[in-house]
Amino acid sequence: MSAQIEKAAALLRQGELVAFPTETVYGLGADAANPAAVAKIFAAKGRPSDHPLIVHIPGVEHLDRWARKIPETAFALAKAFWPGPLTLILKRQPDVSDAVTGGQDTVGLRVPGHPLALELLKAFGGGVAAPSANRFGHVSPTAAQHVHDELGNAVSMVLDGGPCRVGIESTIVDLTGPQSRILRPGMISAVDLGRVLGRLPGTGDDAVPRAPGSLESHYAPRTPLALLQPDVVIFAVREALAANRRIGVIAPMACPLSDERIVWREIAGDHVGFAHDIYALLRELDSLDCMRIVVQTPPQSDNWRAINDRLRRAVAGIEK
Ligand code: TXA
Ligand code: MG
């Protein structure tokens, strides 16, 4: 084990916060069994304390320390997708603290698919409660530098595992009801889950929004953001130039105009590549004092569902 991992695990044992990479986004971790440590997460993020956190565990064999009445579907999904970008909502064990669950009788659990995260969890030997390591309502961090920019000294240590492979937050599926339900779409899709479950999960659309990610104000940059169809992107660019302002554009093609006020970032045209880069690009363009940021509307097919979900919320967050 590296000295760095040992130090991070020791800090967690002492009740300190450690930010760490996962395959989705960076997490802000605390010992899930220590309510005082978990309280520090809410203070650092500026997040309301009734919002539940995901408990990250080193392996499926830790499930019953946190959850009870675990259905077979949980083990089937864990076998298929863990370590990986899937969070399971299960009935909680009675001793799981309200600080973690937001006072609900359920708990969110996941085994992250990143080597550093797994090393840390194994060295620590317990559950690590971790939301995304951004301030409440901001874009999730996908690189260690983003965490430093967001949280500065509020965190004792940031483990640097490079850029996150997936780039958007895990799929959350609720297994506590009669039918499994997706509460937050992610890169593991309803169809992927349905293959293992034998039937498609429901979507959370009709549900009370228990996940803060389902509040419209989330994932937002500060600069006004617009999602525009390909044929109107150029009109937004012309409008900014007419106002002599800088404009940021994220689109899957090269910039058709040459003007230093246009900050054009070409993004991948496939959903995997797009998810990988979108948060870092939004963050970069948000720091440049643009009149607005324009993202060319991605395809609406099932593969793009989670990406469209995050973009729609980012737009709503600043227009509300
Ligand atoms: O990919 C991810 O899930 C990342 C990495 C760090 O693991 N984490 C993440 O955490 O996105 P956070 O706190 O930003 O979002 C976790 C979501 C929240 O929307 C929270 O409400 C939901 O999980 N959640 C956690 N426990 C829950 C529960 N018991 N019932 C319903 N939703 C729950
Ligand atoms: Mg978050």
PDB file of C-alpha atoms in Angstrom, residues 1 21 30 68 70 80 121 153 175 190-191 214 222 237 274 290 296 310:
ATOM      1  CA  MET A   1       0.000   0.000   0.000  1.00  0.00           C
ATOM      2  CA  PRO A  21     -11.269  10.015  -7.337  1.00  0.00           C
ATOM      3  CA  ALA A  30     -15.762  10.890   5.560  1.00  0.00           C
ATOM      4  CA  ARG A  68     -31.075  -5.188   5.541  1.00  0.00           C
ATOM      5  CA  ILE A  70     -31.464  -7.076   0.680  1.00  0.00           C
ATOM      6  CA  ALA A  80     -23.072  -7.307 -13.094  1.00  0.00           C
ATOM      7  CA  LEU A 121     -11.706   1.722   0.890  1.00  0.00           C
ATOM      8  CA  ASN A 153      -8.685  24.226   2.687  1.00  0.00           C
ATOM      9  CA  LEU A 175     -34.673  -1.399  -4.859  1.00  0.00           C
ATOM     10  CA  ALA A 190     -32.365   1.480 -18.013  1.00  0.00           C
ATOM     11  CA  VAL A 191     -31.782  -1.056 -20.792  1.00  0.00           C
ATOM     12  CA  SER A 214     -33.312  15.731  -8.909  1.00  0.00           C
ATOM     13  CA  ARG A 222     -22.709  30.574 -12.984  1.00  0.00           C
ATOM     14  CA  VAL A 237     -22.378  33.451 -31.538  1.00  0.00           C
ATOM     15  CA  PHE A 274     -19.152  13.601 -24.337  1.00  0.00           C
ATOM     16  CA  CYS A 290     -18.506  34.805 -21.186  1.00  0.00           C
ATOM     17  CA  GLN A 296     -25.199  22.210 -28.898  1.00  0.00           C
ATOM     18  CA  ARG A 310     -27.626  16.899 -16.433  1.00  0.00           C
TER      19      ARG A 310
END
